[in-house]
mmCIF file of C-alpha atoms in Angstrom:
data_model
loop_
_atom_site.group_PDB
_atom_site.id
_atom_site.type_symbol
_atom_site.label_atom_id
_atom_site.label_comp_id
_atom_site.label_asym_id
_atom_site.label_seq_id
_atom_site.Cartn_x
_atom_site.Cartn_y
_atom_site.Cartn_z
ATOM 1 C CA MET A 19 22.757 -1.463 -132.045
ATOM 2 C CA SER A 20 21.709 -3.956 -134.724
ATOM 3 C CA MET A 21 19.420 -2.780 -137.440
ATOM 4 C CA LEU A 22 17.188 -5.753 -136.557
ATOM 5 C CA THR A 23 16.713 -4.698 -132.957
ATOM 6 C CA PRO A 24 13.401 -2.862 -132.465
ATOM 7 C CA PRO A 25 13.690 0.721 -131.279
ATOM 8 C CA GLY A 26 13.667 1.151 -127.524
ATOM 9 C CA MET A 27 14.837 -2.387 -126.788
ATOM 10 C CA GLY A 28 18.399 -1.370 -126.020
ATOM 11 C CA GLY A 29 20.790 -4.213 -125.337
ATOM 12 C CA GLN A 30 18.457 -6.259 -123.147
ATOM 13 C CA TYR A 31 17.352 -8.472 -125.989
ATOM 14 C CA ARG A 32 19.221 -9.808 -128.955
ATOM 15 C CA ILE A 33 18.126 -11.159 -132.273
ATOM 16 C CA THR A 34 19.058 -14.775 -132.988
ATOM 17 C CA GLY A 35 18.137 -17.283 -135.633
ATOM 18 C CA ASP A 36 18.177 -17.091 -139.413
ATOM 19 C CA LYS A 37 14.479 -17.434 -140.193
ATOM 20 C CA TYR A 38 12.623 -15.123 -137.866
ATOM 21 C CA PRO A 39 13.517 -12.931 -134.924
ATOM 22 C CA ARG A 40 13.507 -14.588 -131.452
ATOM 23 C CA MET A 41 14.013 -12.593 -128.295
ATOM 24 C CA ARG A 42 15.235 -14.162 -124.970
ATOM 25 C CA PRO A 43 17.233 -12.916 -121.978
ATOM 26 C CA PRO A 44 20.811 -14.180 -121.538
ATOM 27 C CA ARG A 45 21.216 -17.460 -119.614
ATOM 28 C CA ARG A 46 22.113 -17.156 -115.954
ATOM 29 C CA ARG A 47 24.002 -20.376 -115.286
ATOM 30 C CA GLY A 48 25.668 -19.003 -112.113
ATOM 31 C CA ARG A 49 22.384 -18.856 -110.219
ATOM 32 C CA LEU A 50 21.500 -22.400 -111.283
ATOM 33 C CA VAL A 51 24.807 -23.784 -109.917
ATOM 34 C CA VAL A 52 24.343 -21.964 -106.609
ATOM 35 C CA ALA A 53 20.813 -23.344 -106.268
ATOM 36 C CA ILE A 54 22.031 -26.944 -106.849
ATOM 37 C CA VAL A 55 24.832 -26.629 -104.296
ATOM 38 C CA ALA A 56 22.434 -25.179 -101.710
ATOM 39 C CA SER A 57 19.982 -28.048 -102.275
ATOM 40 C CA VAL A 58 22.671 -30.691 -101.785
ATOM 41 C CA ALA A 59 23.872 -29.001 -98.584
ATOM 42 C CA ALA A 60 20.317 -28.830 -97.229
ATOM 43 C CA ILE A 61 19.732 -32.542 -97.915
ATOM 44 C CA GLY A 62 22.984 -33.449 -96.161
ATOM 45 C CA LEU A 63 22.088 -31.313 -93.141
ATOM 46 C CA ILE A 64 18.658 -32.915 -92.857
ATOM 47 C CA GLY A 65 20.217 -36.411 -93.003
ATOM 48 C CA TRP A 66 22.760 -35.590 -90.277
ATOM 49 C CA GLY A 67 20.036 -34.152 -88.059
ATOM 50 C CA THR A 68 17.939 -37.306 -88.484
ATOM 51 C CA VAL A 69 20.857 -39.491 -87.369
ATOM 52 C CA GLN A 70 21.388 -37.322 -84.287
ATOM 53 C CA LEU A 71 17.710 -37.560 -83.316
ATOM 54 C CA ILE A 72 17.781 -41.360 -83.664
ATOM 55 C CA ASP A 73 20.917 -41.476 -81.508
ATOM 56 C CA VAL A 74 19.261 -39.377 -78.797
ATOM 57 C CA PHE A 75 16.123 -41.511 -78.587
ATOM 58 C CA THR A 76 17.931 -44.859 -78.759
ATOM 59 C CA GLY A 77 20.771 -43.902 -76.417
ATOM 60 C CA GLY A 78 23.375 -44.576 -79.072
ATOM 61 C CA SER A 79 22.957 -48.339 -78.580
ATOM 62 C CA GLY A 80 23.616 -49.049 -82.197
ATOM 63 C CA ARG A 81 27.120 -47.617 -82.244
ATOM 64 C CA THR A 82 30.031 -50.004 -81.999
ATOM 65 C CA SER A 83 33.749 -49.708 -82.184
ATOM 66 C CA ALA A 84 36.634 -52.048 -82.916
ATOM 67 C CA SER A 85 37.104 -52.654 -79.214
ATOM 68 C CA GLY A 86 33.433 -53.335 -78.406
ATOM 69 C CA PRO A 87 30.156 -51.516 -77.660
ATOM 70 C CA LYS A 88 30.031 -47.860 -76.793
ATOM 71 C CA ALA A 89 29.089 -48.818 -73.251
ATOM 72 C CA ASP A 90 32.651 -50.035 -72.671
ATOM 73 C CA CYS A 91 34.422 -47.136 -70.979
ATOM 74 C CA ALA A 92 38.016 -46.366 -70.083
ATOM 75 C CA GLY A 93 37.079 -45.862 -66.435
ATOM 76 C CA LYS A 94 36.197 -49.468 -65.979
ATOM 77 C CA VAL A 95 36.062 -50.621 -62.352
ATOM 78 C CA SER A 96 36.860 -53.984 -60.861
ATOM 79 C CA ALA A 97 36.458 -55.706 -57.536
ATOM 80 C CA SER A 98 38.510 -58.343 -55.742
ATOM 81 C CA PRO A 99 38.114 -62.035 -56.779
ATOM 82 C CA ALA A 100 36.500 -62.809 -53.401
ATOM 83 C CA ALA A 101 33.683 -60.382 -54.217
ATOM 84 C CA ALA A 102 32.986 -62.009 -57.607
ATOM 85 C CA LYS A 103 30.471 -64.315 -55.875
ATOM 86 C CA ALA A 104 28.546 -64.283 -52.620
ATOM 87 C CA LEU A 105 30.739 -65.019 -49.607
ATOM 88 C CA PRO A 106 29.612 -67.650 -47.081
ATOM 89 C CA GLU A 107 28.486 -66.481 -43.667
ATOM 90 C CA PRO A 108 30.687 -67.499 -40.695
ATOM 91 C CA GLY A 109 28.027 -69.923 -39.485
ATOM 92 C CA ARG A 110 28.355 -71.896 -42.715
ATOM 93 C CA ILE A 111 32.108 -72.306 -42.331
ATOM 94 C CA THR A 112 33.446 -75.253 -40.323
ATOM 95 C CA VAL A 113 36.829 -74.497 -38.746
ATOM 96 C CA ASN A 114 39.195 -77.086 -37.293
ATOM 97 C CA VAL A 115 41.437 -75.333 -34.771
ATOM 98 C CA LEU A 116 44.820 -77.050 -34.477
ATOM 99 C CA ASN A 117 47.699 -76.122 -32.183
ATOM 100 C CA ALA A 118 51.194 -76.356 -33.702
ATOM 101 C CA THR A 119 52.900 -74.707 -30.709
ATOM 102 C CA GLU A 120 54.099 -76.013 -27.340
ATOM 103 C CA ARG A 121 51.506 -73.944 -25.448
ATOM 104 C CA SER A 122 48.761 -76.158 -24.108
ATOM 105 C CA GLY A 123 45.089 -75.166 -24.270
ATOM 106 C CA LEU A 124 45.683 -72.666 -27.090
ATOM 107 C CA ALA A 125 43.468 -74.459 -29.608
ATOM 108 C CA LYS A 126 40.457 -74.687 -27.281
ATOM 109 C CA GLU A 127 40.750 -71.055 -26.208
ATOM 110 C CA THR A 128 40.883 -69.910 -29.831
ATOM 111 C CA ALA A 129 38.032 -72.219 -30.876
ATOM 112 C CA ASP A 130 35.791 -70.828 -28.120
ATOM 113 C CA GLU A 131 36.419 -67.278 -29.349
ATOM 114 C CA LEU A 132 35.709 -68.201 -32.965
ATOM 115 C CA LYS A 133 32.476 -69.852 -31.873
ATOM 116 C CA LYS A 134 31.410 -66.612 -30.184
ATOM 117 C CA ARG A 135 32.027 -64.846 -33.474
ATOM 118 C CA GLY A 136 29.622 -67.138 -35.285
ATOM 119 C CA PHE A 137 31.903 -69.768 -36.832
ATOM 120 C CA HIS A 138 31.047 -73.462 -36.698
ATOM 121 C CA ILE A 139 33.784 -75.383 -34.883
ATOM 122 C CA GLY A 140 34.895 -78.841 -35.991
ATOM 123 C CA THR A 141 37.987 -80.632 -34.625
ATOM 124 C CA VAL A 142 39.979 -79.013 -31.813
ATOM 125 C CA GLY A 143 43.402 -80.443 -30.966
ATOM 126 C CA ASN A 144 47.055 -80.642 -31.914
ATOM 127 C CA ALA A 145 48.347 -80.096 -35.431
ATOM 128 C CA THR A 146 49.426 -83.038 -37.563
ATOM 129 C CA GLN A 147 53.106 -84.041 -37.725
ATOM 130 C CA GLN A 148 53.447 -82.125 -40.994
ATOM 131 C CA TYR A 149 52.887 -78.811 -39.167
ATOM 132 C CA ASP A 150 53.479 -79.544 -35.462
ATOM 133 C CA LYS A 151 56.113 -77.132 -34.117
ATOM 134 C CA LYS A 152 56.963 -76.111 -37.705
ATOM 135 C CA VAL A 153 54.817 -72.977 -38.099
ATOM 136 C CA LYS A 154 56.857 -69.903 -37.230
ATOM 137 C CA GLY A 155 54.297 -67.252 -38.177
ATOM 138 C CA VAL A 156 50.948 -66.443 -36.565
ATOM 139 C CA GLY A 157 49.270 -69.347 -38.294
ATOM 140 C CA ILE A 158 48.187 -71.116 -41.460
ATOM 141 C CA LEU A 159 44.693 -71.214 -42.941
ATOM 142 C CA LEU A 160 44.234 -74.396 -44.926
ATOM 143 C CA GLY A 161 41.265 -75.444 -47.052
ATOM 144 C CA PRO A 162 40.111 -76.945 -50.377
ATOM 145 C CA LYS A 163 40.843 -75.141 -53.637
ATOM 146 C CA ALA A 164 37.204 -74.072 -53.905
ATOM 147 C CA SER A 165 37.585 -72.027 -50.705
ATOM 148 C CA LEU A 166 40.428 -69.834 -52.006
ATOM 149 C CA HIS A 167 38.121 -66.949 -52.989
ATOM 150 C CA SER A 168 35.255 -67.706 -50.613
ATOM 151 C CA ALA A 169 35.596 -69.259 -47.144
ATOM 152 C CA LEU A 170 39.352 -68.743 -46.685
ATOM 153 C CA PRO A 171 39.220 -64.909 -47.030
ATOM 154 C CA VAL A 172 36.324 -64.836 -44.550
ATOM 155 C CA LEU A 173 38.303 -66.777 -41.951
ATOM 156 C CA ALA A 174 41.386 -64.656 -42.697
ATOM 157 C CA THR A 175 39.562 -61.571 -41.371
ATOM 158 C CA GLN A 176 39.824 -63.157 -37.903
ATOM 159 C CA LEU A 177 43.604 -63.651 -37.988
ATOM 160 C CA ALA A 178 45.524 -60.944 -39.811
ATOM 161 C CA GLY A 179 48.820 -62.095 -41.293
ATOM 162 C CA ALA A 180 47.934 -65.776 -41.484
ATOM 163 C CA ASP A 181 49.204 -67.699 -44.519
ATOM 164 C CA GLN A 182 46.401 -68.969 -46.771
ATOM 165 C CA ARG A 183 46.908 -72.327 -48.504
ATOM 166 C CA THR A 184 44.859 -75.015 -50.244
ATOM 167 C CA ASP A 185 45.158 -78.800 -50.355
ATOM 168 C CA ALA A 186 43.415 -81.748 -51.982
ATOM 169 C CA ARG A 187 40.805 -82.362 -49.279
ATOM 170 C CA THR A 188 37.332 -83.335 -50.459
ATOM 171 C CA ASP A 189 35.247 -81.705 -47.706
ATOM 172 C CA ALA A 190 34.625 -77.963 -47.254
ATOM 173 C CA SER A 191 36.123 -77.606 -43.755
ATOM 174 C CA LEU A 192 39.029 -75.246 -43.025
ATOM 175 C CA ASP A 193 42.015 -75.737 -40.733
ATOM 176 C CA LEU A 194 43.270 -72.914 -38.544
ATOM 177 C CA ILE A 195 46.767 -74.009 -37.547
ATOM 178 C CA LEU A 196 48.190 -71.816 -34.781
ATOM 179 C CA GLY A 197 51.884 -70.983 -35.084
ATOM 180 C CA ASP A 198 54.623 -69.769 -32.758
ATOM 181 C CA GLY A 199 53.887 -66.130 -33.606
ATOM 182 C CA PHE A 200 50.222 -66.403 -32.566
ATOM 183 C CA LYS A 201 49.136 -64.243 -29.630
ATOM 184 C CA SER A 202 45.403 -63.846 -30.165
ATOM 185 C CA LEU A 203 42.802 -63.482 -32.860
ATOM 186 C CA THR A 204 42.337 -60.093 -34.495
ATOM 187 C CA ALA A 205 40.338 -57.808 -32.186
ATOM 188 C CA LYS A 206 36.638 -58.307 -32.919
ATOM 189 C CA PRO A 207 35.914 -54.672 -33.959
ATOM 190 C CA ASP A 208 38.788 -54.812 -36.452
ATOM 191 C CA ALA A 209 37.754 -58.255 -37.669
ATOM 192 C CA ASP A 210 34.170 -57.053 -38.176
ATOM 193 C CA LYS A 211 35.408 -54.084 -40.230
ATOM 194 C CA ALA A 212 37.579 -56.370 -42.362
ATOM 195 C CA LEU A 213 34.661 -58.723 -42.937
ATOM 196 C CA ALA A 214 32.378 -55.839 -43.921
ATOM 197 C CA ALA A 215 34.988 -54.494 -46.339
ATOM 198 C CA LEU A 216 35.382 -57.964 -47.852
ATOM 199 C CA SER A 217 31.633 -58.305 -48.375
ATOM 200 C CA ASN A 218 31.277 -54.809 -49.876
ATOM 201 C CA PRO A 219 34.554 -53.948 -51.601
ATOM 202 C CA THR A 220 35.149 -50.434 -52.890
ATOM 203 C CA PRO A 221 35.498 -50.482 -56.709
ATOM 204 C CA THR A 222 38.975 -49.592 -57.937
ATOM 205 C CA ALA A 223 39.829 -47.945 -61.254
ATOM 206 C CA SER A 224 41.545 -50.027 -63.912
ATOM 207 C CA PRO A 225 45.259 -49.376 -64.534
ATOM 208 C CA GLY A 226 45.780 -46.258 -66.614
ATOM 209 C CA SER A 227 42.441 -44.793 -65.611
ATOM 210 C CA THR A 228 42.074 -41.515 -63.767
ATOM 211 C CA GLY A 229 39.041 -42.803 -61.923
ATOM 212 C CA LYS A 230 36.642 -40.714 -64.014
ATOM 213 C CA LYS A 231 34.219 -42.530 -66.231
ATOM 214 C CA SER A 232 34.725 -41.679 -69.875
ATOM 215 C CA CYS A 233 33.150 -43.271 -72.909
#
């Protein structure tokens, strides 16, 4: 014990200075460092919590990624091209029924059935020289390019297996050219189901997707 230390003080205080005695406890720097670290951690936690609350109330609309908005998901679904726009009703489709076979009366018989099913009938007769007796399948559906994803698929529901083609015609009418393989139109119940499925296609998962929506 120093001779300058007052009796009873023990080692708790020490005498410093060269002019007069000053008494102070030893510095506790460890506690100060711990307090600073704790303050920084608390501020960071508060900031993270604020971001999470904003994300909850805004639905995360502000987040983006390199591939696009967060709303873009891996389970993306798509529909057929024909469903990309409203399909015309049968009554708005004019069908020319042309017979490319050697069986007489086939065009009129088929046209009458299509009329019962709601289609508007145009020309009924024999096929042009380009197709007459040259169609080996059930038939050919022929129309303008604009009908490829609209009127042609609708008419195709009435004759399964028919070949769909387009040409440079300027009107919106379609040709139903009956071939050697033609026996009859698709049964009406089956045609109605095909038309309903065409109008309301079931979404299909994109390639590589499991079908589950994931963001």
